[in-house]
Each structure stands twice: as C-alpha cells, then as structure tokens.
Short mmCIF file of C-alpha atoms and ligand atoms in Angstrom, two decimals:
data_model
loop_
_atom_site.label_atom_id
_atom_site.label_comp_id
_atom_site.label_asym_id
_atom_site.label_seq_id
_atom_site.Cartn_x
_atom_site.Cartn_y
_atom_site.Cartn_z
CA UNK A 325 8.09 18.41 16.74
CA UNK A 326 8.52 14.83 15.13
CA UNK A 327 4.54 14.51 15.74
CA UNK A 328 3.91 17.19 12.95
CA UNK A 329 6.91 16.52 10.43
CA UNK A 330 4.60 17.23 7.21
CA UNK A 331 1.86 19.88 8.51
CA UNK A 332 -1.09 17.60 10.14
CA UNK A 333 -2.91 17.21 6.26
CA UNK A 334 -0.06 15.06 5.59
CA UNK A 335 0.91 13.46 8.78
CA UNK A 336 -3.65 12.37 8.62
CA UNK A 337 -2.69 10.94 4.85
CA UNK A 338 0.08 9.02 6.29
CA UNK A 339 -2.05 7.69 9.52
CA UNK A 340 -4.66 6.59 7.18
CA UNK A 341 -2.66 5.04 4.61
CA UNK A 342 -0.50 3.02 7.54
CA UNK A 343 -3.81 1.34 8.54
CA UNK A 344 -4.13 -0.54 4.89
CA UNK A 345 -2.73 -4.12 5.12
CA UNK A 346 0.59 -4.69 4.45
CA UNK A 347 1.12 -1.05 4.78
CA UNK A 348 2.99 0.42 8.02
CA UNK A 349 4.10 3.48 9.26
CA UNK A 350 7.56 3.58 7.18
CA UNK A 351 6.22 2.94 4.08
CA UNK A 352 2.73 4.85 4.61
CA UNK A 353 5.24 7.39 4.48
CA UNK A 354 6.94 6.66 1.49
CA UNK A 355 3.34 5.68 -0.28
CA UNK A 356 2.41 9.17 0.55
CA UNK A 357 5.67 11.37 -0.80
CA UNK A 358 4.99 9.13 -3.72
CA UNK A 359 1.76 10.34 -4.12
CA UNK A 360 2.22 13.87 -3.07
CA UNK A 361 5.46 13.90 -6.04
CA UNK A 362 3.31 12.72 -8.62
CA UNK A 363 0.59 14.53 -7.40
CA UNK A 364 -1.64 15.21 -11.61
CA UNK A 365 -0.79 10.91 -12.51
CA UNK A 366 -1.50 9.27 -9.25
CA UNK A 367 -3.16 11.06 -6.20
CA UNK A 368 -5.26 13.04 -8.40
CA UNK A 369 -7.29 9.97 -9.95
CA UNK A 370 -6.34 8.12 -7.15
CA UNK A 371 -8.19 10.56 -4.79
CA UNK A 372 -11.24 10.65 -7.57
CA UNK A 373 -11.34 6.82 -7.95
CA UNK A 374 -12.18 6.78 -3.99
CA UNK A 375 -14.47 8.99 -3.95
CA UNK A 376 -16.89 7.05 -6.87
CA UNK A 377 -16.26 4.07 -4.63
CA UNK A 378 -17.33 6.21 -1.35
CA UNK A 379 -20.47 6.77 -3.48
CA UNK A 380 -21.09 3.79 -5.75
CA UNK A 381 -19.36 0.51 -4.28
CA UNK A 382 -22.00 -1.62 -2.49
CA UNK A 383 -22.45 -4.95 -1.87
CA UNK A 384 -24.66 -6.82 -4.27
CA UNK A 385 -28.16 -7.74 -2.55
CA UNK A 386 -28.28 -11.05 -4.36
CA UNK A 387 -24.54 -12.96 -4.19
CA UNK A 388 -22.96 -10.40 -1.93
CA UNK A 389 -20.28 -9.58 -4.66
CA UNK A 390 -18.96 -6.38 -4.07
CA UNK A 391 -19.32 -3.58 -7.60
CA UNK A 392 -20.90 -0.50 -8.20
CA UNK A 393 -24.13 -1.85 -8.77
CA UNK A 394 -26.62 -4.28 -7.48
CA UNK A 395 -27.58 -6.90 -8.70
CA UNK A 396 -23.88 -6.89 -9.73
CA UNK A 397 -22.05 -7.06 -13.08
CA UNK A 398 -21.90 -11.08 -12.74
CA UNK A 399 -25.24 -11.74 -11.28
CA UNK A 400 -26.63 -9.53 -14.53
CA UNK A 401 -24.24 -11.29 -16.82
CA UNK A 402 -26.50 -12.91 -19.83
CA UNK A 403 -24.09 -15.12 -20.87
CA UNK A 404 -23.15 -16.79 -17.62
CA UNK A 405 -25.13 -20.12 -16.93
CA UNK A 406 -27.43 -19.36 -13.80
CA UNK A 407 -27.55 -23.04 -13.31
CA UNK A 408 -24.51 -23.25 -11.67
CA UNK A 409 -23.80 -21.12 -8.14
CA UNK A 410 -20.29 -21.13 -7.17
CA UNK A 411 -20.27 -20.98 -3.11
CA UNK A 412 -17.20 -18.91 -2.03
CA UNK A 413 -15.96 -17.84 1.80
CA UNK A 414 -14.93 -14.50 0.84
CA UNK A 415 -15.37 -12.06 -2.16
CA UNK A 416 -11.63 -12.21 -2.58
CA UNK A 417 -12.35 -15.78 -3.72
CA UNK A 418 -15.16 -15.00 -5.88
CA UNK A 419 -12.24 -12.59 -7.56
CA UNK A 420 -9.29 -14.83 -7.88
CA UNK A 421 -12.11 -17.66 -9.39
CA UNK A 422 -12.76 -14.68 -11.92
CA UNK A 423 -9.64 -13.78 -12.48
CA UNK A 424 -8.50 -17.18 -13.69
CA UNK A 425 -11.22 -17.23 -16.03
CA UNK A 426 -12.50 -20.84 -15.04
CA UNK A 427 -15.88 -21.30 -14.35
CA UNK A 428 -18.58 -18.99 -16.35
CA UNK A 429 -21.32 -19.37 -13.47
CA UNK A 430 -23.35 -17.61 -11.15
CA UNK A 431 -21.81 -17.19 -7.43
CA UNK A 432 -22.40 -17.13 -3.67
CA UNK A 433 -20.34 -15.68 -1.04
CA UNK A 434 -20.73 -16.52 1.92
CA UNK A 435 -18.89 -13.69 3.98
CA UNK A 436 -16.87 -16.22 6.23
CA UNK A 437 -16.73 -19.92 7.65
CA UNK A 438 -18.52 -21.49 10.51
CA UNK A 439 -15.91 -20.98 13.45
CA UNK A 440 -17.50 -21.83 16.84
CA UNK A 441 -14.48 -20.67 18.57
CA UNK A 442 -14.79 -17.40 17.11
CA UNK A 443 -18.63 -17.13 17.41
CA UNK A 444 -19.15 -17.60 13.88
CA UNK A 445 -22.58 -19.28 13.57
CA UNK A 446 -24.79 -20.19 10.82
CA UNK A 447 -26.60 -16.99 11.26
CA UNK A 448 -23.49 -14.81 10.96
CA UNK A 449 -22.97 -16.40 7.13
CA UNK A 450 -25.53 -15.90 3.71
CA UNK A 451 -26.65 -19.42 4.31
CA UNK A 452 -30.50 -18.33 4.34
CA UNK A 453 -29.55 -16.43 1.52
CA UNK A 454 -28.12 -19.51 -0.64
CA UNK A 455 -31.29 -21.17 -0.02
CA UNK A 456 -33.38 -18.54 -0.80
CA UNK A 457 -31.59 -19.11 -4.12
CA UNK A 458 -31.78 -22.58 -4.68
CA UNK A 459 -35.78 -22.85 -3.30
CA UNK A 460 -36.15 -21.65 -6.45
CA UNK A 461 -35.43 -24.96 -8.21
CA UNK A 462 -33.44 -23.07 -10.95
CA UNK A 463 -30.15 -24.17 -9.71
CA UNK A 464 -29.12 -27.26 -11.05
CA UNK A 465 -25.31 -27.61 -9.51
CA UNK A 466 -23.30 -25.82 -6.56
CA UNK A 467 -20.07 -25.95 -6.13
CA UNK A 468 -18.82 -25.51 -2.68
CA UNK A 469 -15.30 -23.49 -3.56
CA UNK A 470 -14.51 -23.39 0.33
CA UNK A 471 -10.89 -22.90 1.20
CA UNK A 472 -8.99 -26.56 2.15
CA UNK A 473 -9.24 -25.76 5.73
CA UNK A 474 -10.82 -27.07 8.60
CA UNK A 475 -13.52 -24.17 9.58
CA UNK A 476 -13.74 -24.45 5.34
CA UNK A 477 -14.84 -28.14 5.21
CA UNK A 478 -17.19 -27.84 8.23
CA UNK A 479 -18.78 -24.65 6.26
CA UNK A 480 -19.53 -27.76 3.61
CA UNK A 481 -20.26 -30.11 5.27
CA UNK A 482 -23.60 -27.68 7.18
CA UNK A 483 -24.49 -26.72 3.76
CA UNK A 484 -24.46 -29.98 2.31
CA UNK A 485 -26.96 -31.19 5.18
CA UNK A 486 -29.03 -27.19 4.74
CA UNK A 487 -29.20 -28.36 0.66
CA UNK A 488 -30.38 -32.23 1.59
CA UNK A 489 -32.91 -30.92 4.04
CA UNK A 490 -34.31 -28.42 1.03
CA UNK A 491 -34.67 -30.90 -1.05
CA UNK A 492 -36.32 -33.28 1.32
CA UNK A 493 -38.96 -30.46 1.56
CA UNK A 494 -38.93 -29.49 -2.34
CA UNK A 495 -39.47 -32.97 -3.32
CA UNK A 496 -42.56 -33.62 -0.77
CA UNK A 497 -44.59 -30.79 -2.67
CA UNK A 498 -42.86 -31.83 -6.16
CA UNK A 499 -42.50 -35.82 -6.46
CA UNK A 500 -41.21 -34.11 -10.23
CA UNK A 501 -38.10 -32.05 -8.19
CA UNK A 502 -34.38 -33.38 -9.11
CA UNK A 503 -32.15 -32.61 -6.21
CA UNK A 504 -29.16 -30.24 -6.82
CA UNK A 505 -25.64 -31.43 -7.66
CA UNK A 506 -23.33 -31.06 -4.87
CA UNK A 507 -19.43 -30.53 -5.67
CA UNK A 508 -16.36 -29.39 -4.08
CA UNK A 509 -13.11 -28.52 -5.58
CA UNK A 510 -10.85 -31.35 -6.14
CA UNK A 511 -7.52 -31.45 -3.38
CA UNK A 512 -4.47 -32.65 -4.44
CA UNK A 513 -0.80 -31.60 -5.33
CA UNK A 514 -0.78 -28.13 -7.17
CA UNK A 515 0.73 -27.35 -10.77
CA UNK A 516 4.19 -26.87 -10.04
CA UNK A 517 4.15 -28.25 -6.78
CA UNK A 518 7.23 -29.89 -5.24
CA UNK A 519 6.00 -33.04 -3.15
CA UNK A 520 8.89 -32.29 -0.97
CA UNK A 521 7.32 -29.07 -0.15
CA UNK A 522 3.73 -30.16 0.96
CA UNK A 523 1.89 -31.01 3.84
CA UNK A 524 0.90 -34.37 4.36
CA UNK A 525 -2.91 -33.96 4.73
CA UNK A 526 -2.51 -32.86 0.52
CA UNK A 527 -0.30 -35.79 -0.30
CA UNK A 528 -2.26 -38.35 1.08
CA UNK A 529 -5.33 -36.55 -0.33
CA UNK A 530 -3.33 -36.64 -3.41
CA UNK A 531 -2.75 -40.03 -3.48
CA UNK A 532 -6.57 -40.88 -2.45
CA UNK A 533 -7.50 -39.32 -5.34
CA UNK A 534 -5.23 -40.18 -8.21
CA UNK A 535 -6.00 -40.88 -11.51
CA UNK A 536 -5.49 -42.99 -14.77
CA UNK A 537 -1.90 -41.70 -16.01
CA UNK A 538 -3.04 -40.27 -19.71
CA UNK B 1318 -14.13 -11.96 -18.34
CA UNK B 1319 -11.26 -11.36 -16.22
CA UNK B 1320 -10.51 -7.99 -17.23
CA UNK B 1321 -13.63 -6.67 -15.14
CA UNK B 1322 -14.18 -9.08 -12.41
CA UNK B 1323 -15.27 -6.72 -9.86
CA UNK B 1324 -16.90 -3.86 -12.24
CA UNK B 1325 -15.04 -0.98 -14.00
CA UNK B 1326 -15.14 1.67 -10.85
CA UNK B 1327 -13.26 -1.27 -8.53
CA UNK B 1328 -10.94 -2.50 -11.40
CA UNK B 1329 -10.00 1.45 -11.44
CA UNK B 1330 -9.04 1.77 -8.29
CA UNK B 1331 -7.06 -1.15 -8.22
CA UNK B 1332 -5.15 -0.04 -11.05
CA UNK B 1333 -4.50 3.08 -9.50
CA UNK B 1334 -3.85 1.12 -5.80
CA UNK B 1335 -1.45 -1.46 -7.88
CA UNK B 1336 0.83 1.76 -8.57
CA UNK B 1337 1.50 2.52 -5.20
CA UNK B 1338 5.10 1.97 -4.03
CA UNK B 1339 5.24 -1.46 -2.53
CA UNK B 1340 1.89 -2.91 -3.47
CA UNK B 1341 1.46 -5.07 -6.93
CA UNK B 1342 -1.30 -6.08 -8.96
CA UNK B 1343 -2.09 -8.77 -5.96
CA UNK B 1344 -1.66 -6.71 -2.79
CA UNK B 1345 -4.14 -3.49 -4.65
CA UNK B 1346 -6.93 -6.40 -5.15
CA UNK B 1347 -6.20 -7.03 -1.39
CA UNK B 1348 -6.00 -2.97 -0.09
CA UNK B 1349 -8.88 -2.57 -2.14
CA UNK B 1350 -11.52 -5.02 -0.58
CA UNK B 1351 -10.27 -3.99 2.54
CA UNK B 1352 -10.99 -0.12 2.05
CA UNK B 1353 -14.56 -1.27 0.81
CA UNK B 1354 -15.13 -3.46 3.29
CA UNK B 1355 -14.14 -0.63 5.89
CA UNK B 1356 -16.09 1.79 4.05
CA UNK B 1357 -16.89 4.27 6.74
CA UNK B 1358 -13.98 3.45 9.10
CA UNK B 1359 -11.23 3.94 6.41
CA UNK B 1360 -12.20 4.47 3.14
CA UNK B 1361 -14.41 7.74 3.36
CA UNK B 1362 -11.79 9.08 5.68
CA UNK B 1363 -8.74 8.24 3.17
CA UNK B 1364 -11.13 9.44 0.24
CA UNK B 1365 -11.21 12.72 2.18
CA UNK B 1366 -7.41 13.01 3.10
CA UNK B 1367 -6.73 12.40 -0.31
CA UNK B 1368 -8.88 15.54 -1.59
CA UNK B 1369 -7.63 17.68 0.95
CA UNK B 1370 -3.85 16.46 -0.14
CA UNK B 1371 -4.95 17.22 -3.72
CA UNK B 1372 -6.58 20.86 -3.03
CA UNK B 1373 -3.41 21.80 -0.20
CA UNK B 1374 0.01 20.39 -0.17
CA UNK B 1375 2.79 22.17 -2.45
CA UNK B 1376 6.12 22.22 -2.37
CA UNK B 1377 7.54 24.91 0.08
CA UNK B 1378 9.13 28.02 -2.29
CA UNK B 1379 11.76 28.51 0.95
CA UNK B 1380 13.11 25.07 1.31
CA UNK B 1381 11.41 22.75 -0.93
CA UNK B 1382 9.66 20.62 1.94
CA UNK B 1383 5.99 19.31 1.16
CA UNK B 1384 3.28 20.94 3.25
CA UNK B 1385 -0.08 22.48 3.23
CA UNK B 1386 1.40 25.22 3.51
CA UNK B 1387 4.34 27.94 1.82
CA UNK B 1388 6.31 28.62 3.49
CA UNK B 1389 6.09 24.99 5.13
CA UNK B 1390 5.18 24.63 8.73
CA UNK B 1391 9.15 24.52 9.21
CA UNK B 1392 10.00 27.43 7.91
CA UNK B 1393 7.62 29.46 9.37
CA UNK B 1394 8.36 27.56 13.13
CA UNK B 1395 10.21 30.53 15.39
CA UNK B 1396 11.37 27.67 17.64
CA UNK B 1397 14.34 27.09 15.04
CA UNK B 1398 17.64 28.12 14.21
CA UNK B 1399 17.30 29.99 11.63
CA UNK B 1400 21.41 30.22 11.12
CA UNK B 1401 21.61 26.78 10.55
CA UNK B 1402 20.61 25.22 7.48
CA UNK B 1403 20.76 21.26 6.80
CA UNK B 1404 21.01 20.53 3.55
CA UNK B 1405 18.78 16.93 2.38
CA UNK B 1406 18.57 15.24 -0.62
CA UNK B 1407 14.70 14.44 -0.13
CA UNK B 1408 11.77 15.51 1.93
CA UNK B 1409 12.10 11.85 2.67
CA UNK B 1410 15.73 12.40 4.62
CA UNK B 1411 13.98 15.74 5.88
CA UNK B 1412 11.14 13.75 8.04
CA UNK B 1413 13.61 11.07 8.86
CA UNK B 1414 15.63 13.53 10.72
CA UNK B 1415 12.43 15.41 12.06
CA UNK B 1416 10.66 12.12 13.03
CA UNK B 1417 14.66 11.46 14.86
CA UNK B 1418 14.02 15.11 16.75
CA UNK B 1419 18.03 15.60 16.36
CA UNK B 1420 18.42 19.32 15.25
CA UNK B 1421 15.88 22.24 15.64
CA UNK B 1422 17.26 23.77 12.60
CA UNK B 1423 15.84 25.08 9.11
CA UNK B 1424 16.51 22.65 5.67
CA UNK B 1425 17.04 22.69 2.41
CA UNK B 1426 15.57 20.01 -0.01
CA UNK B 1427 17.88 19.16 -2.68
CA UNK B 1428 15.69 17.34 -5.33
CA UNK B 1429 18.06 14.71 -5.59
CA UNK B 1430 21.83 13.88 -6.11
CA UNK B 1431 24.48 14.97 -8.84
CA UNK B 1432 24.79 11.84 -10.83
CA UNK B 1433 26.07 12.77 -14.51
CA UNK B 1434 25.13 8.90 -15.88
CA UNK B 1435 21.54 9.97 -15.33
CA UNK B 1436 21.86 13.38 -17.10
CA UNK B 1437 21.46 14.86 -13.09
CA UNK B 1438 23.29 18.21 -13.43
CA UNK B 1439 23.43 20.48 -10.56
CA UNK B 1440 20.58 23.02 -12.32
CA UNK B 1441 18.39 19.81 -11.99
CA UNK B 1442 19.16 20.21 -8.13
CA UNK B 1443 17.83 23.07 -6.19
CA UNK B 1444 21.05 24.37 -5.84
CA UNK B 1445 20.68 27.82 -6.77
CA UNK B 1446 17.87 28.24 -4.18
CA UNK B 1447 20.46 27.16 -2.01
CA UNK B 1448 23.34 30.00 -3.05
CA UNK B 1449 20.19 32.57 -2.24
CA UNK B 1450 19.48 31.80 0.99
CA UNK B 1451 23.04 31.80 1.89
CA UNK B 1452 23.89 35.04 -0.04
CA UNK B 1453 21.42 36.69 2.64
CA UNK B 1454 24.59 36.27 5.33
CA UNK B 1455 22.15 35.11 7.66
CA UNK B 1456 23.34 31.18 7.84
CA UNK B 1457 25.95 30.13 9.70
CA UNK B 1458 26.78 26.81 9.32
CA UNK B 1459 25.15 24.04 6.77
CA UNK B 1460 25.19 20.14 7.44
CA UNK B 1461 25.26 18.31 4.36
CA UNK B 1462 23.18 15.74 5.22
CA UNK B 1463 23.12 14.21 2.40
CA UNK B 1464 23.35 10.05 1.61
CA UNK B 1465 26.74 8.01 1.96
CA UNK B 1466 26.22 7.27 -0.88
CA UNK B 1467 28.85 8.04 -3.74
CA UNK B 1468 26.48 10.84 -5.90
CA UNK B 1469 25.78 12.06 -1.89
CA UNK B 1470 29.36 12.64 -1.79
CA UNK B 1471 29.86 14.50 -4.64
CA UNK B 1472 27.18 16.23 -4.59
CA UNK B 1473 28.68 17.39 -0.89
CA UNK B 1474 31.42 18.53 -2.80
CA UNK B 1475 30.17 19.85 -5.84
CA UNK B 1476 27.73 22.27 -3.19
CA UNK B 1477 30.97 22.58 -0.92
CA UNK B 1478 32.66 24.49 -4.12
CA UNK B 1479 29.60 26.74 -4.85
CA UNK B 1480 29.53 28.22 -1.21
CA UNK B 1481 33.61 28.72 -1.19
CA UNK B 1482 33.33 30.61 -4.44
CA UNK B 1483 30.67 32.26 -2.98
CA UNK B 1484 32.21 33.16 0.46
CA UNK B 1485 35.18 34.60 -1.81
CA UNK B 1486 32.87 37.06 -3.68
CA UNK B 1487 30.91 38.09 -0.15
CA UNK B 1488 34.00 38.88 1.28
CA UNK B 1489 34.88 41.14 -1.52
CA UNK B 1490 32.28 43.69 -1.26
CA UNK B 1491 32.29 43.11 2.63
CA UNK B 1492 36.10 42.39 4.24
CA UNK B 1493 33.85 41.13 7.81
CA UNK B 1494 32.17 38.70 6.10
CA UNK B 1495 32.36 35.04 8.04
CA UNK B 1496 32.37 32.50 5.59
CA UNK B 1497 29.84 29.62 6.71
CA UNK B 1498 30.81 26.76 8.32
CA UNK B 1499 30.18 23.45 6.59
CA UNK B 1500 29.84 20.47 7.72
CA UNK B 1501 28.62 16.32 6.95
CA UNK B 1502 27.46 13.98 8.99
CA UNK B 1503 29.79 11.53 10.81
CA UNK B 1504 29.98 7.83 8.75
CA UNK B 1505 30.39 4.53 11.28
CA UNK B 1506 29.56 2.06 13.04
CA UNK B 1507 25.39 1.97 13.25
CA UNK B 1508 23.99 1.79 16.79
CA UNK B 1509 23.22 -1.62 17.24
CA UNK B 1510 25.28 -2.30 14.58
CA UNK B 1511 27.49 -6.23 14.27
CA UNK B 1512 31.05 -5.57 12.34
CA UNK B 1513 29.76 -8.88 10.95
CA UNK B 1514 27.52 -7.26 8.84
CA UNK B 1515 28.94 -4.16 8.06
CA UNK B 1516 30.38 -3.50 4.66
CA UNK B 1517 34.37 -2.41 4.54
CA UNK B 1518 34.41 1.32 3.61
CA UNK B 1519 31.94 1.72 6.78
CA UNK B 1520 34.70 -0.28 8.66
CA UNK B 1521 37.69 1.49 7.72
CA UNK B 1522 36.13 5.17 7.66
CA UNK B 1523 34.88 3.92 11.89
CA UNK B 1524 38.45 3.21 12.40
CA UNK B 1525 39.54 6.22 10.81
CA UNK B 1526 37.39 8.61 12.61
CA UNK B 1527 38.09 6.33 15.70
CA UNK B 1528 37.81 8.47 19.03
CA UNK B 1529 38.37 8.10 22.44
CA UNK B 1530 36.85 5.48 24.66
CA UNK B 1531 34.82 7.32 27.04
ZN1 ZN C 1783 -24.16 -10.35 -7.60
ZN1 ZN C 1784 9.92 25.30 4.00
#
C-alpha cells in the first residue's frame, strides 16, 4: 500500500527527484505536489527545459565548460581576452568566477584535483588538454583558480612544473618564446570575515601577505 | 556577462530549478550541474518522468487525490473501506497517512483550510464534493483528519455542521437513516516526544484526554 501512495508515475517522479542533492525523500515529495499543483507555470517548462538539455547540453570540446554548444558561449566570446586562461577544478567554479563578473578571460577546467588516495592521477584531469592550449604560444597568463585546499595546491603545483617543462621545450625551437605568466589567487581573510571565525592556515597566510594600509 | 554564464538553455533551467520548493538561486546552479553531469543516469530519466507527469496526472474527480489516473488508484482499490471516509486537508496529509499504512479507508481532499483572513470560504474548499458523497448513505463514519492547527479546527467544525444539517434532512425523507459517525484524530503527546519541548495546549489537551496506564 504505502509503496504506491501516488499511482507508480508519481511515486518514479518522486524517486528521481529524491536522488538530486540536497533533495531527500520528504521533500522530493513535496518538490513534486509542488510541481504537479502548478502543473501550466512550473512542470510544464520545467519538463520542456530538460528535455532541450537531454538534447543540447554538452560539454565544450575545448575548456570543458558545460552549454548547449561547443566551442561554448565563452570560448566563442569576441570580446573576452584569449590571452588569459583561467584554470578551474570544477565547472561550478568556472560559474561562480562568471557570476561575479571578475575576470573577462578565457578558461580551463580541469574536471577535478590530483588525489592519489582517491586514484585521481594526472591522466584522469584536462592537463594534456591545457597544454594543448598553451603549445600554442597564444596564451600569455594562467591563472591557477584552484580551490585553497590541499589536493587544490598540489593540482598547482604539477601544473606549474607541466607549464615550466613546455616552455623549456618551446623556447629550445624559439630562442624568441616568452614563457607564460603563472598566478594563483591571492589567500587571505575574506570581505566580511571575522578573524575570530577563521582557521589559522588563512590568518597566518593573511598576515604573510599583508599589505601597505591605503 | 553574468546574466548568461552557462548559455541561455542552462540559465533556463536553473531558473525554472531555482523555483522549486526548497532550492534557491544557489542550490538550482548546484541540481543543475549535477543532472548534466548525470546525463543518462538521472537527467534523461527525470526529463522523461516529468513528460509523463505532464501528459498523465490529474486531480481525482472522486476524492481530489493526484494520480495518473480518475478515479485515483485509491478510489478504484477494492481492498478499502469504502464506508469510511477520512477527510485531509492536502494530498500531502493524504500520502503521509498512506506512506504511515494506518487506515485502509477511502479520502477526501479538502483543498485547504477555512481561514476567512485569507478570503478562504468553505466554496473555496471541496466541501460540496464532500456533502455528495455522503448524501449517497453509503459512508459511515468520517475522520477529520485535518491539521491541529486553529483553521484545521474550524474547518472540523464548520464540515461537522454541514453533515448534521445534512443528517437532519436524510432522516426526513427516510426515518432509518443512521446519521454518520464523525470523528478527529486524538491530539498528545508525540511518540518519542520530551514534555520539554512540547508547547502547552499539546500539554494540557494530553492531560485532558489522559487514559489509563496500561
Ligand atoms: Zn568552452
Ligand atoms: Zn480518488
């Protein structure tokens, strides 16, 4: 009885929707009356808005940015500056970098971070991708947006040495060739932050790399 | 810039994903990279639930339940009681008491509560599908299972009235008519439930409806 409440088209919905993060079984439920009661506003262009993505979403061939099309809206973007490849873990990242409107560059992701105790290797990451890019010699900076974590600064830290190798190699059949810029994203205490509230590794960080009081 | 970070047909269906019960603006970007990124696994199958959902479930003309189906998978089930008839403010309270497995009886879905403040009158309710079914003589008892709440309670009432009045008419064109036998759900003391925690009008209505120690 309680295994069929809503007819089994319903009680599938519900399954489904429980398996989205955050989501679980009670409010699956409640997500899906709410969709079911306003059936023509929501699950109507909800339901079409999945299927385009079923048939358009991909990932995009040449940062691994995830859009309808491929090469993707930002890698097509005329009035970014392809000079500069933002290197990100996840696409997530490449998104909230985007959505804070800070940086008008090209990007990277990298699907992940090295993790040796989770059998992450080099080859499991778009490393040979990123330096597919930057053989190229059009790249002029890369900023290595990694998260502030351990598996994040040991992604950086094999890229930086990948990048220094490259250019080794670049510059031996170009004396001409002007090694890339390497950057990270500064650590330190964030706007708003309560001192009181942070870690030490980010205070001391913080205090490592202060600055001039303006 | 921001506006389109991932491409129209993504920003869409976040949009849509941010109006979900439970899930903001942040929590759609994060549902939505996972249903792309578990394309096959979760999204196609979702995509598919959701068309089905769109093209099938209506509200049931017997009882007001949501199914695939009218009448609803419960109304048609000849493993119930047809005589008894629990009366629910929402199809919500209906699958919480299915998913429970307490009573193999039929319902009734209310639409919602009497609450005059909100301009809720009872021809807003379902109310008068109600008085039908019960005008067949073929109910015996109803549970009002509605909320604790205080529109539950007079709601309870204000339905309480209608069948009394009703009962008095039935019995005037037949003298053998059995009124129906209506009843609520008993208030106290949650199972698992601390005193400590419990509000005072649970408290005093568990004393008053205090019983005898097993
Ligand atoms: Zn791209
Ligand atoms: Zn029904």
């Amino acid at each position: 009885m309680a295994s069929h409440v809503a007819g089994p088209d319903i009680e599938k919905l519900i399954k489904l929707l429980a398996r989205l993060p955050g989501l679980g079984p009670r409010s699956a439920r409640r997500v899906a009356l709410h969709l079911i009661k306003n059936k023509d506003q929501l699950l109507v262009p909800l339901s079409e808005a999945m299927r385009v993505a079923v048939e358009k979403v991909q990932v995009c061939e040449t940062c691994g940015n995830i859009d309808s099309a491929s090469p993707c809206t930002i890698c097509t973007d005329t009035r970014r500056d392809p000079s500069v490849l933002v290197v990100v873990e996840d696409v997530s990242d490449l998104w909230a970098l985007e959505r804070a409107s800070v940086i008008n560059a090209a990007y990277h992701v990298l699907g992940g971070t090295l993790s040796p105790l989770d059998g992450v290797g080099p080859d499991d990451l778009n490393i040979a991708g990123l330096l597919k890019r930057t053989a190229k010699g059009e790249i002029r900076e890369i900023i290595l947006a990694v998260n502030a974590t351990v598996e994040g600064q040991t992604t950086a830290h094999y890229i930086t040495d990948q990048l220094q190798e490259q250019a080794k190699e670049l510059k031996v059949s170009n004396p001409a060739y002007e090694p890339i810029r390497i950057s990270q994203l500064a650590h330190g205490v964030p706007i708003g932050g309560e001192l009181d509230y942070l870690d030490e590794g980010t205070l001391l960080q913080a205090i490592r790399s202060r600055k001039a009081f303006e």
